[in-house]
Coordinates of C-alpha atoms (C1' of nucleotides) in Angstrom, one line a residue:
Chain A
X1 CA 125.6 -37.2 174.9
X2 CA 125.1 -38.7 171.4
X3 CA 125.6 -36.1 169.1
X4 CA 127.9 -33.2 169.2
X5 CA 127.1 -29.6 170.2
X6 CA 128.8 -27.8 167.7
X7 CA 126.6 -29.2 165.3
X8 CA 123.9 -27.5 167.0
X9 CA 125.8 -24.6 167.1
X10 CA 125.9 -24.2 163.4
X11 CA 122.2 -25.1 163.4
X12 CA 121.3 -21.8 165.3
X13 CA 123.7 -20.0 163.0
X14 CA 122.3 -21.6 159.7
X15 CA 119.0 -20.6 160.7
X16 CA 119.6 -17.4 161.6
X17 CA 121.6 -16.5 158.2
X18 CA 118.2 -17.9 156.5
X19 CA 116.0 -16.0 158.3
X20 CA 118.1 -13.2 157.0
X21 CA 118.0 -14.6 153.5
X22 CA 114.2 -14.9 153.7
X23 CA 114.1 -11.2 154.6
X24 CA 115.6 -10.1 151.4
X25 CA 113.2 -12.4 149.9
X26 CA 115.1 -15.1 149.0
X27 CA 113.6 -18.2 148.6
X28 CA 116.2 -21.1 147.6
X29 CA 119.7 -20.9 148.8
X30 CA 122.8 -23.7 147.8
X31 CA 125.1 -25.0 150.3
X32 CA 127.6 -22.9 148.9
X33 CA 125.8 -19.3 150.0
X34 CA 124.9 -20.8 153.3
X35 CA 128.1 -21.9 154.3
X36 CA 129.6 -18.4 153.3
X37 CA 127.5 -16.9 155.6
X38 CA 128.1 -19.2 158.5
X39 CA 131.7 -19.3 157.5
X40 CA 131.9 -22.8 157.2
X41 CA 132.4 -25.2 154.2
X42 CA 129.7 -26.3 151.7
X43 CA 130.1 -29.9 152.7
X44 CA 130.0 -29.1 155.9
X45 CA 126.4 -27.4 155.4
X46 CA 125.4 -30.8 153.1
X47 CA 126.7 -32.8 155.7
X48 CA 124.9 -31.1 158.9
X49 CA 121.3 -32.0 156.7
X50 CA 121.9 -35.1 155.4
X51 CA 123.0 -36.4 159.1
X52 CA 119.7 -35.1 160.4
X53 CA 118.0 -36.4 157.2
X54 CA 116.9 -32.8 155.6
X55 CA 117.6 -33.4 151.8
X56 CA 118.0 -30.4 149.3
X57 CA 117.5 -30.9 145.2
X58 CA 120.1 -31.8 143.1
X59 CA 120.7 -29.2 141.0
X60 CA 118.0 -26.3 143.0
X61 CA 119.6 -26.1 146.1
X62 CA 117.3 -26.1 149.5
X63 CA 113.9 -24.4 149.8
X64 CA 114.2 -21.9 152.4
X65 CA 111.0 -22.5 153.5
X66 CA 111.2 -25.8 154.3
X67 CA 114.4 -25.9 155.7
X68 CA 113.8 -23.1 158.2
X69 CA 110.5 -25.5 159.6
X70 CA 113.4 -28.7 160.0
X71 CA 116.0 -26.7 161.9
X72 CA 112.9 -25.0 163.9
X73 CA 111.8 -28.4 164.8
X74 CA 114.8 -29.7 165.9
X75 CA 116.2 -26.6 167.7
X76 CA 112.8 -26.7 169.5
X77 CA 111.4 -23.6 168.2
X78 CA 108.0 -25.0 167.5
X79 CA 107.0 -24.4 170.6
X80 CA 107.9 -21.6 173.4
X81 CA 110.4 -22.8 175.4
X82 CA 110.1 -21.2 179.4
X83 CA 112.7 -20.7 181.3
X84 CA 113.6 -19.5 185.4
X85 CA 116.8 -17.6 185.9
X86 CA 118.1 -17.9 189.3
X87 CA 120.0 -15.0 190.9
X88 CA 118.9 -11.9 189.8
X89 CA 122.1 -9.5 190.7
X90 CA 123.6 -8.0 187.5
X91 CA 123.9 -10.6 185.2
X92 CA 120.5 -12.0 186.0
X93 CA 118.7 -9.3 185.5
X94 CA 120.1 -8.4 182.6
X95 CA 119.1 -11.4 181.3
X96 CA 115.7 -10.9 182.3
X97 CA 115.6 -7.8 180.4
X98 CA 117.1 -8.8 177.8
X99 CA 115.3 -8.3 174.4
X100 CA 117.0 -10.9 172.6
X101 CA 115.0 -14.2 173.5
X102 CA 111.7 -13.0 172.7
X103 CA 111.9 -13.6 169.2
X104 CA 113.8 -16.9 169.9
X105 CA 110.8 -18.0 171.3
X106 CA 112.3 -18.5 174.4
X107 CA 110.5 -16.4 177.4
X108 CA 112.2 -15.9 181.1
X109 CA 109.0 -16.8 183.2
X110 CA 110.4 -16.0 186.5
X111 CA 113.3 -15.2 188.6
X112 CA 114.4 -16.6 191.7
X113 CA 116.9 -14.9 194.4
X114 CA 116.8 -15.2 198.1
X115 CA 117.6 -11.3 198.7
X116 CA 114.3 -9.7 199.9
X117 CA 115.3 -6.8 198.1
X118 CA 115.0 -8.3 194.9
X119 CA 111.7 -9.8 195.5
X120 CA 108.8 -8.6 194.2
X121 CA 108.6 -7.8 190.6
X122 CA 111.3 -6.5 187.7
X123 CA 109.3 -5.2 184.4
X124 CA 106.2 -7.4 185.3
X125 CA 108.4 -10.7 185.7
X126 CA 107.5 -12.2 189.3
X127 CA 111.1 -12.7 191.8
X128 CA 110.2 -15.5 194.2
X129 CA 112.3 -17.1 197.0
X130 CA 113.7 -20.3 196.2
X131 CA 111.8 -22.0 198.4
X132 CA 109.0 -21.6 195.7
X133 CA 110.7 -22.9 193.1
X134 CA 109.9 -26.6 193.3
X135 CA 106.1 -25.5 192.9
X136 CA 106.6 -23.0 190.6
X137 CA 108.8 -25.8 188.1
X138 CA 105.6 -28.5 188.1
X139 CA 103.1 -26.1 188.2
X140 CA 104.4 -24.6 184.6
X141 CA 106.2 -27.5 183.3
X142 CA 109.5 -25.5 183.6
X143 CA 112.4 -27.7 182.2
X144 CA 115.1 -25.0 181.6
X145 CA 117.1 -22.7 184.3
X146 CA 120.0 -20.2 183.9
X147 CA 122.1 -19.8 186.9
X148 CA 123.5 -16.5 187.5
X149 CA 124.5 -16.2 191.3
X150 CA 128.0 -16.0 193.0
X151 CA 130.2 -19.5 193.2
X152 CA 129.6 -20.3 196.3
X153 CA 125.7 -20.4 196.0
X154 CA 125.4 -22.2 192.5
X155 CA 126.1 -25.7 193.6
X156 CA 123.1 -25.5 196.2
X157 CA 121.3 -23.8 193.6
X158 CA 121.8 -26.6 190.9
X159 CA 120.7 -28.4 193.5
X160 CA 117.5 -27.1 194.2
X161 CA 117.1 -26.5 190.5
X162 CA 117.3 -30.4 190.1
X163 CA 115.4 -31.1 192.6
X164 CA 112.5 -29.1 191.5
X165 CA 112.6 -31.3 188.4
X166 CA 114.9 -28.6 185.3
X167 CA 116.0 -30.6 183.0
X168 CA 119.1 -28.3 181.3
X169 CA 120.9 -25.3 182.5
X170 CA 122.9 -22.5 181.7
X171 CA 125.1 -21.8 184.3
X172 CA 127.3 -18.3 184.4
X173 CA 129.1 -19.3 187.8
X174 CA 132.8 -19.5 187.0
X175 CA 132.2 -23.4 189.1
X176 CA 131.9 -26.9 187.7
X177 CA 128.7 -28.1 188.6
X178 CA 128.1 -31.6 189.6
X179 CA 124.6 -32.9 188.8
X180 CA 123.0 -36.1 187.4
X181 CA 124.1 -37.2 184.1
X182 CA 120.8 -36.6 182.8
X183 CA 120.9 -33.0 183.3
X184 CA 122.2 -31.2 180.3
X185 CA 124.7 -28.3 181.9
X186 CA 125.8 -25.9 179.1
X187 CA 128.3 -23.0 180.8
X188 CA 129.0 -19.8 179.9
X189 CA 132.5 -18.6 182.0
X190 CA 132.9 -14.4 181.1
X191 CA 136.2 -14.4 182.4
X192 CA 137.2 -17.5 180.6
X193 CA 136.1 -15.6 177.5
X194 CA 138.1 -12.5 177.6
X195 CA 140.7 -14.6 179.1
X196 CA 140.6 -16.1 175.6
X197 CA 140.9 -12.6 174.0
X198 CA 143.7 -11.3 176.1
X199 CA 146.0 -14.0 175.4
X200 CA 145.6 -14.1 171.7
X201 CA 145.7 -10.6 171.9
X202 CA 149.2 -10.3 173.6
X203 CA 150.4 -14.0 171.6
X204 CA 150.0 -11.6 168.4
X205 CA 151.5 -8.6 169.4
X206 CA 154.4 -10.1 171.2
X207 CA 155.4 -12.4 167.8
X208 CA 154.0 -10.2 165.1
X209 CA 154.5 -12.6 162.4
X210 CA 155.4 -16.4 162.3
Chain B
X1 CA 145.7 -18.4 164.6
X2 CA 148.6 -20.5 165.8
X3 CA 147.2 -22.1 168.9
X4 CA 144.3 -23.8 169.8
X5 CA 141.5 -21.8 172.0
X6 CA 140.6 -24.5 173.5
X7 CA 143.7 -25.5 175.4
X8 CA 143.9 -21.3 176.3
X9 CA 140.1 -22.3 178.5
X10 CA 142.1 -25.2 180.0
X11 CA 145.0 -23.3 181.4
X12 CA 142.2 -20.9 182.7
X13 CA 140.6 -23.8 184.0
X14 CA 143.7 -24.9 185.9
X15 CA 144.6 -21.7 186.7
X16 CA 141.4 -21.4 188.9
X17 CA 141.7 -25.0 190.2
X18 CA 145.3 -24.3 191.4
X19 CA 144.0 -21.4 192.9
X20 CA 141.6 -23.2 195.4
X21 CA 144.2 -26.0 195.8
X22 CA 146.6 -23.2 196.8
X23 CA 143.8 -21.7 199.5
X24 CA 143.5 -25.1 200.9
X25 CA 147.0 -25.3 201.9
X26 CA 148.6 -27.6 199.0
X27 CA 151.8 -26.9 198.1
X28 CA 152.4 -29.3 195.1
X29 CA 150.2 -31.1 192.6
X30 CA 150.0 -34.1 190.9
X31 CA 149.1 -34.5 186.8
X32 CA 146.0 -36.6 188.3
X33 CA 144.4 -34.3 190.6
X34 CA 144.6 -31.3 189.0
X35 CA 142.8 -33.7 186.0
X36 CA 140.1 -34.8 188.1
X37 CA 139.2 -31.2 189.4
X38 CA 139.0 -30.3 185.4
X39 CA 137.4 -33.1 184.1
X40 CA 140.2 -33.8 181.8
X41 CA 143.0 -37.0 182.0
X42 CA 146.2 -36.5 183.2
X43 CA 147.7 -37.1 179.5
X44 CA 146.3 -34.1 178.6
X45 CA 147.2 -31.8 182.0
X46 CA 150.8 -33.2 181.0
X47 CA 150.8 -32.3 177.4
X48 CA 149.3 -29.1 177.9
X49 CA 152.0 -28.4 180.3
X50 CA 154.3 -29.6 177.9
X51 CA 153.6 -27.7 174.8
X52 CA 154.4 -24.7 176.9
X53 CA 157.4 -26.0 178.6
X54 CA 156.1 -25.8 182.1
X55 CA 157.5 -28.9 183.5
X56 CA 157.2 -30.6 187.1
X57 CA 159.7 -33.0 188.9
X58 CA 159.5 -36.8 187.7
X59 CA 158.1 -37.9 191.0
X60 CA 157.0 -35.2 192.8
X61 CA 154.0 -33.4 190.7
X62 CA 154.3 -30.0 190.1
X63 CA 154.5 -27.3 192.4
X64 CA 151.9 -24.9 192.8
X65 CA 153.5 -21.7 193.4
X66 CA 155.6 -22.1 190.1
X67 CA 153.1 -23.4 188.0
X68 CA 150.8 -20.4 189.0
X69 CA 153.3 -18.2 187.6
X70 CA 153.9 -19.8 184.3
X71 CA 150.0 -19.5 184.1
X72 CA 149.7 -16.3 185.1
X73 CA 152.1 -15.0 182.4
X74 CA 150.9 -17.4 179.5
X75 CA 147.0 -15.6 180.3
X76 CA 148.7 -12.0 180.9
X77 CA 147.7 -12.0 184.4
X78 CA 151.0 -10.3 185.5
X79 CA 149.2 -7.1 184.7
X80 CA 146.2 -5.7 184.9
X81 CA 144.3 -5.4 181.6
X82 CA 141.9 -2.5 181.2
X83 CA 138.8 -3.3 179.1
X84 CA 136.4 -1.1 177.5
X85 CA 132.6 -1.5 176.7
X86 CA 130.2 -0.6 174.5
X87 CA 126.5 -0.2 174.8
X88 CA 125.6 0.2 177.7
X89 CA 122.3 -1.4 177.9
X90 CA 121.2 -4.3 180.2
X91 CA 124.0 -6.4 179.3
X92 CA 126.8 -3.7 178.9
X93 CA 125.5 -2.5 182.2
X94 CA 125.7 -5.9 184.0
X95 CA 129.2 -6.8 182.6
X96 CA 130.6 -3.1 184.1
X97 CA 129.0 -3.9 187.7
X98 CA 130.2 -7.7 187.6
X99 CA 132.2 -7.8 190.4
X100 CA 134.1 -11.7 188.7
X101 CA 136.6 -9.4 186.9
X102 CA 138.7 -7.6 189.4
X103 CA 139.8 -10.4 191.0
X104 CA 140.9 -11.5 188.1
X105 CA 142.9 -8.1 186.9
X106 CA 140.6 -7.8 184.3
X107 CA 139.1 -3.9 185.0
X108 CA 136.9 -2.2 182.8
X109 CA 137.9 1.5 182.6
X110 CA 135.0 3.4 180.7
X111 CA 131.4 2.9 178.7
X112 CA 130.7 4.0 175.6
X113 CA 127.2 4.6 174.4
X114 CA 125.5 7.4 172.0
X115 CA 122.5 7.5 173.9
X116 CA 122.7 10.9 176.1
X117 CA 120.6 9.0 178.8
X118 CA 122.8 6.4 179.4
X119 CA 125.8 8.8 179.4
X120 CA 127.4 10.4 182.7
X121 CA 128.6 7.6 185.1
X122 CA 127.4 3.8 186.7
X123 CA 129.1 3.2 189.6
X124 CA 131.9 6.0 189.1
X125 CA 133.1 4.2 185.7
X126 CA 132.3 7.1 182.9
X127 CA 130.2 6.8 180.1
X128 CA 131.2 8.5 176.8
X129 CA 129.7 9.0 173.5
X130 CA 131.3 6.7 170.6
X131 CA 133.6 10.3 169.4
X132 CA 135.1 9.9 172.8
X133 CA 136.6 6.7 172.2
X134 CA 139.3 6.8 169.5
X135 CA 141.2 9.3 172.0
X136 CA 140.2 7.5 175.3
X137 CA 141.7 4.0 173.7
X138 CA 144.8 5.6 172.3
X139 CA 145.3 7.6 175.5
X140 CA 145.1 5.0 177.6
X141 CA 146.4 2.5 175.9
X142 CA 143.4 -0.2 175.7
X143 CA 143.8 -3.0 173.6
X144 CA 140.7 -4.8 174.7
X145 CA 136.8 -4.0 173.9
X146 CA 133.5 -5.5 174.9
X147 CA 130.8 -5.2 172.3
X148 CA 127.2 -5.3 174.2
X149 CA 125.2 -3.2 171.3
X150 CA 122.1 -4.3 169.8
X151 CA 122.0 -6.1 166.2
X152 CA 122.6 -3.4 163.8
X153 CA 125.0 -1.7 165.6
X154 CA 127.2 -4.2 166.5
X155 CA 129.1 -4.1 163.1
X156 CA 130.0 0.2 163.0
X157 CA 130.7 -0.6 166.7
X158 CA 133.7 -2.8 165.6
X159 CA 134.4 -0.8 163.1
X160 CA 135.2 2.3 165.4
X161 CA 137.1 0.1 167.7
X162 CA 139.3 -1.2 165.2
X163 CA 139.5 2.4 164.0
X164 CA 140.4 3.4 167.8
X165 CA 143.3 0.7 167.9
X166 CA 141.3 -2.1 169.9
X167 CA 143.2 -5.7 169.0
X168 CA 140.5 -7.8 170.4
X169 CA 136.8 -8.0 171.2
X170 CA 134.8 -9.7 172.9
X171 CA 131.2 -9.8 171.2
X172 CA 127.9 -10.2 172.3
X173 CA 125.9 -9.4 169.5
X174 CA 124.3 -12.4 167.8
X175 CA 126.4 -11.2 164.2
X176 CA 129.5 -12.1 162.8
X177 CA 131.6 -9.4 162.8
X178 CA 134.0 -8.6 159.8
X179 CA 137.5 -6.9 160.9
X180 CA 140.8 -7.1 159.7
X181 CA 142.2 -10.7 160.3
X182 CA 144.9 -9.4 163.3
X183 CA 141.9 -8.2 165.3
X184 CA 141.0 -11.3 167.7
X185 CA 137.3 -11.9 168.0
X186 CA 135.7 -14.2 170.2
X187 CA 132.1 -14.3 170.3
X188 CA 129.4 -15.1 173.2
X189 CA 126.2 -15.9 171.8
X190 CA 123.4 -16.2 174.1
X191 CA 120.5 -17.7 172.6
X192 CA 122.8 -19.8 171.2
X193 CA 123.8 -21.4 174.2
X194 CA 120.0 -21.8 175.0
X195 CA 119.0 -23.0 172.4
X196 CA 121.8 -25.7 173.1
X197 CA 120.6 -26.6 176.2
X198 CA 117.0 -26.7 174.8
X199 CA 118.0 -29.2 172.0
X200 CA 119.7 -31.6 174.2
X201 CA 116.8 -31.2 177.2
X202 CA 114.5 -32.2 174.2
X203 CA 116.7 -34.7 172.7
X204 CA 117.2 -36.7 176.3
X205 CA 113.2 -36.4 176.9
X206 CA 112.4 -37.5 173.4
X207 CA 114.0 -40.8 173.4
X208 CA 114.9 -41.5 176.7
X209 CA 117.7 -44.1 175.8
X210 CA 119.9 -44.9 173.2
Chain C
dT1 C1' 166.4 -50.0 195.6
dA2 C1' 161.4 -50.1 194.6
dG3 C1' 157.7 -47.3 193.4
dA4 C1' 155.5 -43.5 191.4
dT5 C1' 155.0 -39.9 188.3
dT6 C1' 156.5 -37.2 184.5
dG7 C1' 157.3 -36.2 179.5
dT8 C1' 156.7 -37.9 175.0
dT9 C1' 155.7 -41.0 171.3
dA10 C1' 152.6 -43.6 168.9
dA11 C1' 147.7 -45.0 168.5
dT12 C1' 143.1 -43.7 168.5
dC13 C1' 139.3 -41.1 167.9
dG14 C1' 136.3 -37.8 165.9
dA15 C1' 135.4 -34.0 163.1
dT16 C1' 136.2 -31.6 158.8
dT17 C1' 137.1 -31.5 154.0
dA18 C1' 138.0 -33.0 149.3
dA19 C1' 136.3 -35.3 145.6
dC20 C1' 133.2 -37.3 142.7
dA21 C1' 129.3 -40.2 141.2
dA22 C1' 124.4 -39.5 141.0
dT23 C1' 120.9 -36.7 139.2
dC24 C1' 117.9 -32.9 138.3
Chain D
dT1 C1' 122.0 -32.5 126.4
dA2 C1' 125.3 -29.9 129.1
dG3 C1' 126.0 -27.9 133.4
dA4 C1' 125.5 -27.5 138.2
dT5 C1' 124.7 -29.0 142.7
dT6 C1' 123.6 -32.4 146.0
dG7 C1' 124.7 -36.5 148.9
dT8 C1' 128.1 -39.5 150.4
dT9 C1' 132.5 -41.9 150.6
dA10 C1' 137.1 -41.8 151.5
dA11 C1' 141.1 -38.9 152.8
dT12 C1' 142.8 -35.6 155.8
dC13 C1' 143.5 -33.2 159.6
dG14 C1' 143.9 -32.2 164.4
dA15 C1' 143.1 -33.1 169.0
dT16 C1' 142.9 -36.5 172.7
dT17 C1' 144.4 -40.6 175.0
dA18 C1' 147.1 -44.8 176.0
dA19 C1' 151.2 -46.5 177.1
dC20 C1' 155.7 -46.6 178.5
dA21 C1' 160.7 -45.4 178.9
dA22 C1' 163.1 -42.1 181.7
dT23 C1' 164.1 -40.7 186.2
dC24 C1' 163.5 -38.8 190.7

DNA sequence: TAGATTGTTAATCGATTAACAATC
DNA sequence: TAGATTGTTAATCGATTAACAATC
């Protein structure tokens, strides 16, 4: 992978703090109040843009505007972006119901899970068997999937996910998937994450100072 | 902070690989293989190792059992560490049914959430309104708290646990949260990690080499 | 002993930041 | 014009890796 993700990162952040701006009814912003509100470094910001080529003016700062329709472009918000979640126990649906995406512009189009009980329907959103997931992928150009089953089902369910033509996915099984390097795998491992909390938590309480 | 958070996700990383090395019978461990079931190099199992003074036998790897331990204690896993959350919502909800913490000694001991509906029980783990908490944390001792509230509740959310005694948080609200600097925070943003997988998908499909 | 693996040092790599010339 | 901010280069910082002496 060329370029780095937590450039990316930032770019989701950066927009997000605009979007804010914008709301206040901002309408020009300087590296300087950006990077504040990212918590990052003013060259930082100027060096994100210039890398990807969007150029501010030398004394004015950035137009808001015009800066929000760059980093929509590349964080592919110009279009809606469907995705499939497969496994829809807890964390699956919750990520079906989950409120936040809409506005991202990114909308769950279906789930998949192999449990009979769970087919059917949750809040209007179809739940199909797997087996219909190769079909389901080509017939609406689906490129993105989030996998949120148990371990030992999400390397046959990367599988099938590949195989039915996704093209990135976000996988919440605490498991290293294997796929094709062409497949973009971003995970997201809960446990790791308060893992992360719990030692810095007891690191600073057991040396309170150093 | 003193240490890295990255090399905290490796030793979690290990942790679990030594885990399923241990189920299939191994007894000791080279530098190499535990690399290779990581996707790190051996270097960096060995410096890892090193910086924490875990150290293995010049020609015989490390052994399993031992190692475990150290890990164990360096990610607090020698006790169990209760959690609270708050919001109880679709995510809150799915992270207090996930069933990937208890074997793990993580165990979330109560909800929090000021809407009456939502308060009572899930699953036998109680719900309280945000007034309960400053005595339920202090009580009980919780040092730990989960933050699954929407937006604009996310920062007086923090706020109270700080005010409760909470050290560190795990956050799922798409804000950066301002608390005192010996409050860990580690954040888990959502769309984020889409939208990650959605600029590389696009990236790889736009120009298909390079 | 010969061979293999650790532990650590030094080299490399990449990302962040400081600094400043260009310029509006 | 004087002042302020961008865009970029060079310096710094930190993390990863290569390499190898120590040693079991």
């Amino acid at each position: 992978m060329v370029v780095n993700k937590k450039i990316i990162s930032r770019f989701s952040q950066y927009r997000k703090a605009l979007i804010r701006f914008q709301e206040l009814g901002m309408v020009k912003v300087f590296s300087d109040t950006l990077a504040e509100a990212v918590g990052v470094t003013s060259a930082q910001v100027r060096k994100d843009f210039s890398l990807y080529g969007i150029s501010g003016n030398k004394r004015g700062g950035y137009q808001i505007n015009g800066l929000l329709d760059e980093l929509q472009a590349i964080l592919g918000k110009d279009k809606i972006q469907k995705v499939i979640v497969s496994g829809c126990g807890n964390i699956g649906r919750a990520l079906i119901r989950y409120t936040g995406f809409e506005p991202e512009r990114i909308q769950i189009v279906a789930g998949f899970d192999d449990d009979p009980s769970k087919q059917g329907r949750i809040d209007a959103l179809p739940i199909l068997p797997l087996d219909a997931m190769k079909d389901f992928v080509s017939r609406n150009r689906i490129q993105i999937g989030i996998i949120a089953v148990p371990d030992s089902a999400a390397q046959p369910v990367c599988d099938t996910m590949v195989a039915a033509g996704i093209r990135g996915i976000l996988n919440f099984a605490p498991i290293r998937l294997k796929a094709p390097d062409e497949v973009v795998i971003n995970n997201v491992y809960l446990q790791m994450e308060l893992e992360n909390v719990i030692y810095f938590v007891n690191a600073l309480t057991k040396k309170p100072r150093r």
